[in-house]
XYZ file of C-alpha atoms in Angstrom:
217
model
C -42.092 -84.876 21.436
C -44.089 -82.629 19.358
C -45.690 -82.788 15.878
C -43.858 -80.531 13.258
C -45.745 -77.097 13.186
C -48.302 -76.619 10.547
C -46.671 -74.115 8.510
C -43.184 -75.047 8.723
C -40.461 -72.225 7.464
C -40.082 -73.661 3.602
C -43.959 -74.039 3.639
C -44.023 -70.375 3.975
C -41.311 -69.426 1.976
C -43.232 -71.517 -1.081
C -46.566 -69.746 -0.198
C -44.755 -66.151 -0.646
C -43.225 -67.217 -3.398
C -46.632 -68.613 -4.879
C -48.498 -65.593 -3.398
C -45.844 -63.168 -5.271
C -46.011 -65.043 -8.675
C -50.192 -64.247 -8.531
C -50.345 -60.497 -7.260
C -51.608 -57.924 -9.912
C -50.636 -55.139 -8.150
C -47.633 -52.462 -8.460
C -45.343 -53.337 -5.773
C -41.752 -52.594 -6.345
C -39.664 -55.723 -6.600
C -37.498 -54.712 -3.948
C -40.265 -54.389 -1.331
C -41.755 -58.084 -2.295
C -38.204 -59.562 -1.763
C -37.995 -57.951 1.451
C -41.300 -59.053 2.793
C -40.268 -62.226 1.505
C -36.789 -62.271 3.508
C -38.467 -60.578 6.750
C -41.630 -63.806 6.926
C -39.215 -66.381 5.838
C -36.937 -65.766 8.675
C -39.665 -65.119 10.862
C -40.309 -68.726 10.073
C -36.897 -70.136 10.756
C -36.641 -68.609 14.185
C -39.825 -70.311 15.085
C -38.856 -73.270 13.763
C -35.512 -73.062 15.745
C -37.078 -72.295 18.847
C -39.837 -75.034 18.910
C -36.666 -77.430 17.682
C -34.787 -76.005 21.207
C -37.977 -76.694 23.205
C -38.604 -80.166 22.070
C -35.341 -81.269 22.700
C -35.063 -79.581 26.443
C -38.706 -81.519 27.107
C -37.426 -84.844 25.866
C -33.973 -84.679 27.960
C -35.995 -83.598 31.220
C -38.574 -86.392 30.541
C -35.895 -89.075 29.662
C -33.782 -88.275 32.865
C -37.307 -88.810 35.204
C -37.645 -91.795 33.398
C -34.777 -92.872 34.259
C -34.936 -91.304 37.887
C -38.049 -92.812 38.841
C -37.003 -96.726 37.384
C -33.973 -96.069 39.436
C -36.318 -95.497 42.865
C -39.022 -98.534 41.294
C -35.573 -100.468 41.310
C -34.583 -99.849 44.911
C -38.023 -100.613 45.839
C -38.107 -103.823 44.617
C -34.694 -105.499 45.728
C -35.767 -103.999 49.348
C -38.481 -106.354 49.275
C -36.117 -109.139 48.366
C -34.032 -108.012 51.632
C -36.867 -107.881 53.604
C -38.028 -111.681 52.481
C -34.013 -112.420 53.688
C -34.632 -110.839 57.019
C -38.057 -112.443 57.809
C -35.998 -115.744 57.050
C -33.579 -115.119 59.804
C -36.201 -113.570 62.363
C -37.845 -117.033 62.080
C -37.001 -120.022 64.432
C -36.066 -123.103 63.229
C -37.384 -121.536 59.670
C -40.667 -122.115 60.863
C -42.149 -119.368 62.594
C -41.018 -115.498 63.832
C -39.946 -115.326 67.021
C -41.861 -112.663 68.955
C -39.523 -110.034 69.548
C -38.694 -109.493 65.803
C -42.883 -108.894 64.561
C -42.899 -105.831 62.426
C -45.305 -104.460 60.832
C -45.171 -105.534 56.989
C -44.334 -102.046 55.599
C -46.191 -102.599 52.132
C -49.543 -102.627 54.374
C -48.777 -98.956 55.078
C -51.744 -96.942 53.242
C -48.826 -93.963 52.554
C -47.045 -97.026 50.373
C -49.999 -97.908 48.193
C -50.464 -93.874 47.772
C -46.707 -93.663 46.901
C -46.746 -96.789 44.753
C -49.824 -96.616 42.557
C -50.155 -96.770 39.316
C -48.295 -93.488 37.116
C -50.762 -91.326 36.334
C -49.233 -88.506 34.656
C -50.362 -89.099 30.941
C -48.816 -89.632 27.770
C -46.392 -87.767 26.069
C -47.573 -85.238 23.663
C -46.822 -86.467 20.743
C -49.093 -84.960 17.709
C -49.908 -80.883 17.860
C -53.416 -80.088 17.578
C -54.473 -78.879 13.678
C -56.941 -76.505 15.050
C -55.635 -72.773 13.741
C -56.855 -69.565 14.395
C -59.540 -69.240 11.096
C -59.911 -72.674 10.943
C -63.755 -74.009 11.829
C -64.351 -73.622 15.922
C -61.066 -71.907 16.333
C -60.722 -68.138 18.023
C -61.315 -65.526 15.096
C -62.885 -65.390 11.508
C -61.272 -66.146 8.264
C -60.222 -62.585 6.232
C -61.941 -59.466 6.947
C -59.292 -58.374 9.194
C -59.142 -54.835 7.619
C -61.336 -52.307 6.672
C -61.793 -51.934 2.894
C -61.788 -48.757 1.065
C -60.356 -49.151 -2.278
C -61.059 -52.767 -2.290
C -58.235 -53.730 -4.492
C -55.459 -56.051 -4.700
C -53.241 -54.480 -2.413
C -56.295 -54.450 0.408
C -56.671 -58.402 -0.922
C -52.775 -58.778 -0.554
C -53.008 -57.012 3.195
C -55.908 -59.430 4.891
C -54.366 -62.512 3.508
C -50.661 -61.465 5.195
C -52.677 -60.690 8.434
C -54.306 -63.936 7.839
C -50.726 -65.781 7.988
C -49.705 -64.448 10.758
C -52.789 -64.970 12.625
C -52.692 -68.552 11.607
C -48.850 -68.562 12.970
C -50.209 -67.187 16.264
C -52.664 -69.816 16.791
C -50.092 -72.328 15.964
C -47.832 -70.651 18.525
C -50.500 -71.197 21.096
C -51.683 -74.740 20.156
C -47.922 -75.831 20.585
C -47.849 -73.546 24.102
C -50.556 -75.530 25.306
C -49.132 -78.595 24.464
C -45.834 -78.050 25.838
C -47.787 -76.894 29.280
C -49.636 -80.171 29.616
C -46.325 -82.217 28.899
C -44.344 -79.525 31.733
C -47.695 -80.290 34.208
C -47.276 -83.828 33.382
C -43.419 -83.962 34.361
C -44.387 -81.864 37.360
C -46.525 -84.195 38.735
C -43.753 -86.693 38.281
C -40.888 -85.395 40.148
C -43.483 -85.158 43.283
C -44.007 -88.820 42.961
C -40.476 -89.136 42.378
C -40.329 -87.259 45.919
C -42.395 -89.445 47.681
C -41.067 -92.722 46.449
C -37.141 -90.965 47.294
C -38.849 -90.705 51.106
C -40.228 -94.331 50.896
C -37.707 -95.763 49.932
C -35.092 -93.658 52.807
C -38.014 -95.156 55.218
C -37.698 -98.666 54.137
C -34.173 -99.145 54.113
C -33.616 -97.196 57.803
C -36.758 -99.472 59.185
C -34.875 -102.606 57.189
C -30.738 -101.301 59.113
C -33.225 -101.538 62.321
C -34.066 -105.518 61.969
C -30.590 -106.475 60.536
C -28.974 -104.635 63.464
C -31.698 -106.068 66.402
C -31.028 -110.066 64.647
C -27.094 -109.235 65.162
C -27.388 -108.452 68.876
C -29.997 -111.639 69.160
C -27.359 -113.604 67.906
């Protein structure tokens, strides 16, 4: 449903380990492991929850599919029925006999609203690439902290703030996306609404002729 994220959890994990393998400063061992550890599984958790919400967006989305071809279905064989009915309202097959003129219920103007074409849009299916610090995106790139000693360790601090600010803007790139997609499916279970109604319509207004033709006959 969605594009993988940008920075996916072993993405990160290689860029601390890279990042580690080039800092000059004095940080304990211990302490670069456990930064490692803590972003890594920072990572995996947002990997694992954008992995839940794709797959709870697809099953909703495949079971309107299937909802809505199930109404489209209905719709269609109760225009075959209907083409039976006119057929027996008719005498002699040639013309309808006066007391069974309806009107044709496709010619309704609340049908062609019901019926039109779906217009609820595409499935998302790419995530946009535009990060915060990338060019037109919200923020700047570094310069998130106010340097006094304006050493490694200052370097090492603005680029971490950096990656996370890049996994926020990430997080609300794929937010946006999965909005549009719960709008879209929105907007299809009201049309799957209307065409439930339509099609409760049709069939009572259809019982009505095949019940007035039996007591004609």
């Amino acid at each position: 449903l969605f594009a993988s994220c940008e920075y996916s959890s072993a993405d990160i994990k290689n860029k601390i380990m890279t990042g580690k393998s080039n800092k000059t400063n004095n940080v304990p061992a211990e302490e670069e492991d456990d930064l490692a550890t803590i972003q890594f599984k920072t990572a995996q958790v947002v990997d694992e929850s954008l992995e839940s919400t794709r797959r709870m967006l697809a099953m909703c989305e495949e079971q309107l599919e299937r909802t809505e071809q199930g109404l489209d279905t209905i719709n269609a064989d109760m225009k075959e029925a209907e083409e039976h009915l006119k057929g027996m309202e008719k005498c002699c097959g040639l013309c309808i006999l006066p007391c069974f003129r309806v009107d044709d219920f496709e010619k309704n103007p609340e049908y062609a609203n019901t019926w039109k074409k779906d217009d609820d849009g595409g499935v998302i299916s790419d995530q946009p690439r535009i990060t915060v610090g990338d060019s037109g995106a919200v923020g700047v790139s570094g310069g998130y902290i106010t340097r006094i000693t304006n050493d490694a360790r200052e370097d090492e601090m603005d680029e971490n703030i950096q990656q996370v600010s890049n996994m926020v803007g990430n997080l609300r790139n794929m937010a946006i996306d999965m909005g549009t997609e719960i709008g879209n499916q929105n907007r299809q279970l009201d049309r799957i609404e209307q065409k439930a109604l339509s099609n409760q319509d049709r069939i009572s207004a259809a019982n009505q002729r095949a019940t007035k033709i039996i007591s004609k006959v």
